[in-house]
């Protein structure tokens, strides 16, 4: 059983977001879903998350923009970016922005868990 971690899942694809939140719950993690980066920022209030899993490409604020926004606020929460796109330069862009990892959809849930666990240890 994993140690208890709270994960924020940000993805504009509702069915994917809900499935990912449910998968994380089934593995013993806490998880909350948000349809956009702006929705996450507006809703976090006093909530505390150990890690964010965010799609890179979303309407409005992208996952890369989210990392920059959080950094400008002094937040140090690790962000794992996910994408369905195969752009060859995305990995470099994610690393430059400060992402903990980049996973391409579709991925196995245990690959994501590995990224989350490494990110929160880092």
CSV table of C-alpha atoms in Angstrom, one decimal:
chain,number,residue,atom,x,y,z
A,1,UNK,CA,0.0,0.0,0.0
A,2,UNK,CA,1.4,3.4,-1.0
A,3,UNK,CA,1.9,6.1,1.6
A,4,UNK,CA,-1.0,8.5,1.5
A,5,UNK,CA,-0.5,11.1,-1.2
A,6,UNK,CA,-2.9,13.7,-2.5
A,7,UNK,CA,-2.8,14.1,-6.3
A,8,UNK,CA,-4.4,16.8,-8.4
A,9,UNK,CA,-5.4,15.6,-11.9
A,10,UNK,CA,-5.9,18.3,-14.4
A,11,UNK,CA,-7.2,17.3,-17.9
A,12,UNK,CA,-9.9,18.8,-20.1
A,13,UNK,CA,-10.9,15.3,-21.3
A,14,UNK,CA,-13.6,14.5,-18.7
A,15,UNK,CA,-13.7,10.7,-19.3
A,16,UNK,CA,-9.9,10.4,-19.0
A,17,UNK,CA,-9.8,12.7,-16.0
A,18,UNK,CA,-12.5,10.7,-14.1
A,19,UNK,CA,-10.9,7.4,-15.0
A,20,UNK,CA,-7.5,8.5,-13.8
A,21,UNK,CA,-8.9,9.9,-10.5
A,22,UNK,CA,-10.7,6.6,-10.0
A,23,UNK,CA,-7.6,4.6,-10.8
A,24,UNK,CA,-5.6,6.5,-8.3
A,25,UNK,CA,-8.3,6.1,-5.6
A,26,UNK,CA,-8.4,2.3,-6.3
A,27,UNK,CA,-4.6,2.2,-5.6
A,28,UNK,CA,-4.9,4.0,-2.3
A,29,UNK,CA,-4.1,7.6,-3.3
A,30,UNK,CA,-6.2,10.7,-2.7
A,31,UNK,CA,-7.1,12.4,-6.0
A,32,UNK,CA,-9.1,15.4,-7.1
A,33,UNK,CA,-9.9,16.2,-10.7
A,34,UNK,CA,-10.0,19.6,-12.4
A,35,UNK,CA,-11.1,20.4,-16.0
A,36,UNK,CA,-8.6,23.2,-16.4
A,37,UNK,CA,-5.4,24.7,-14.9
A,38,UNK,CA,-7.4,27.8,-14.2
A,39,UNK,CA,-10.1,25.7,-12.4
A,40,UNK,CA,-7.3,24.1,-10.3
A,41,UNK,CA,-5.8,27.5,-9.4
A,42,UNK,CA,-9.2,28.9,-8.5
A,43,UNK,CA,-10.3,26.0,-6.4
A,44,UNK,CA,-7.2,25.0,-4.4
A,45,UNK,CA,-7.7,27.4,-1.5
A,46,UNK,CA,-6.5,25.5,1.6
A,47,UNK,CA,-6.2,22.2,-0.2
A,48,UNK,CA,-2.7,20.7,-0.2
A,49,UNK,CA,-1.5,18.3,-2.9
A,50,UNK,CA,1.7,16.3,-3.0
A,51,UNK,CA,1.8,16.2,-6.8
A,52,UNK,CA,0.0,17.5,-9.9
A,53,UNK,CA,-0.7,15.4,-13.0
A,54,UNK,CA,-1.6,17.7,-15.8
A,55,UNK,CA,-2.2,17.5,-19.5
A,56,UNK,CA,0.1,19.7,-21.5
A,57,UNK,CA,-2.4,20.9,-24.1
A,58,UNK,CA,-5.6,22.3,-22.8
A,59,UNK,CA,-7.8,25.3,-23.8
A,60,UNK,CA,-6.6,28.4,-21.9
A,61,UNK,CA,-3.6,27.8,-19.6
A,62,UNK,CA,-1.4,24.9,-20.8
A,63,UNK,CA,0.4,22.5,-18.4
A,64,UNK,CA,3.6,24.3,-19.2
A,65,UNK,CA,2.0,27.6,-18.3
A,66,UNK,CA,0.7,26.1,-15.1
A,67,UNK,CA,4.2,25.2,-14.0
A,68,UNK,CA,5.4,28.8,-14.7
A,69,UNK,CA,2.4,30.2,-12.8
A,70,UNK,CA,3.0,28.0,-9.8
A,71,UNK,CA,6.7,28.8,-9.8
A,72,UNK,CA,5.9,32.6,-9.9
A,73,UNK,CA,3.8,32.0,-6.7
A,74,UNK,CA,6.7,30.2,-5.0
A,75,UNK,CA,5.0,26.8,-5.2
A,76,UNK,CA,7.3,23.8,-5.3
A,77,UNK,CA,4.7,21.1,-5.9
A,78,UNK,CA,6.0,18.6,-8.5
A,79,UNK,CA,4.1,18.4,-11.8
A,80,UNK,CA,4.0,15.3,-14.0
A,81,UNK,CA,2.9,16.3,-17.5
A,82,UNK,CA,0.9,14.0,-19.8
A,83,UNK,CA,0.2,14.3,-23.5
A,84,UNK,CA,-1.4,12.5,-26.4
A,85,UNK,CA,0.8,14.4,-28.9
A,86,UNK,CA,4.0,13.0,-30.3
A,87,UNK,CA,5.9,16.3,-30.9
A,88,UNK,CA,9.6,15.5,-30.6
A,89,UNK,CA,10.5,18.6,-28.7
A,90,UNK,CA,7.9,18.2,-25.9
A,91,UNK,CA,10.2,16.4,-23.6
A,92,UNK,CA,12.8,19.2,-23.8
A,93,UNK,CA,10.1,21.8,-23.3
A,94,UNK,CA,8.7,19.9,-20.3
A,95,UNK,CA,12.2,19.6,-18.7
A,96,UNK,CA,13.0,23.3,-19.4
A,97,UNK,CA,9.7,24.3,-17.7
A,98,UNK,CA,10.6,22.2,-14.6
A,99,UNK,CA,8.2,19.3,-15.1
A,100,UNK,CA,9.1,16.2,-12.9
A,101,UNK,CA,8.3,13.9,-15.8
A,102,UNK,CA,6.5,13.7,-19.2
A,103,UNK,CA,4.3,10.7,-20.0
A,104,UNK,CA,2.7,10.0,-23.4
A,105,UNK,CA,-0.9,8.8,-23.5
A,106,UNK,CA,-1.8,6.0,-23.4
A,107,UNK,CA,0.3,4.9,-20.5
A,108,UNK,CA,0.1,2.2,-17.8
A,109,UNK,CA,-1.1,3.4,-14.4
A,110,UNK,CA,1.9,2.0,-12.8
A,111,UNK,CA,4.2,4.1,-15.0
A,112,UNK,CA,2.4,7.1,-13.8
A,113,UNK,CA,2.6,5.9,-10.2
A,114,UNK,CA,6.4,5.5,-10.6
A,115,UNK,CA,6.6,9.1,-11.9
A,116,UNK,CA,4.6,10.4,-9.0
A,117,UNK,CA,6.6,8.5,-6.4
A,118,UNK,CA,9.9,9.7,-7.9
A,119,UNK,CA,8.6,13.3,-8.1
A,120,UNK,CA,7.5,13.5,-4.5
A,121,UNK,CA,10.8,12.0,-3.3
A,122,UNK,CA,12.9,14.5,-5.4
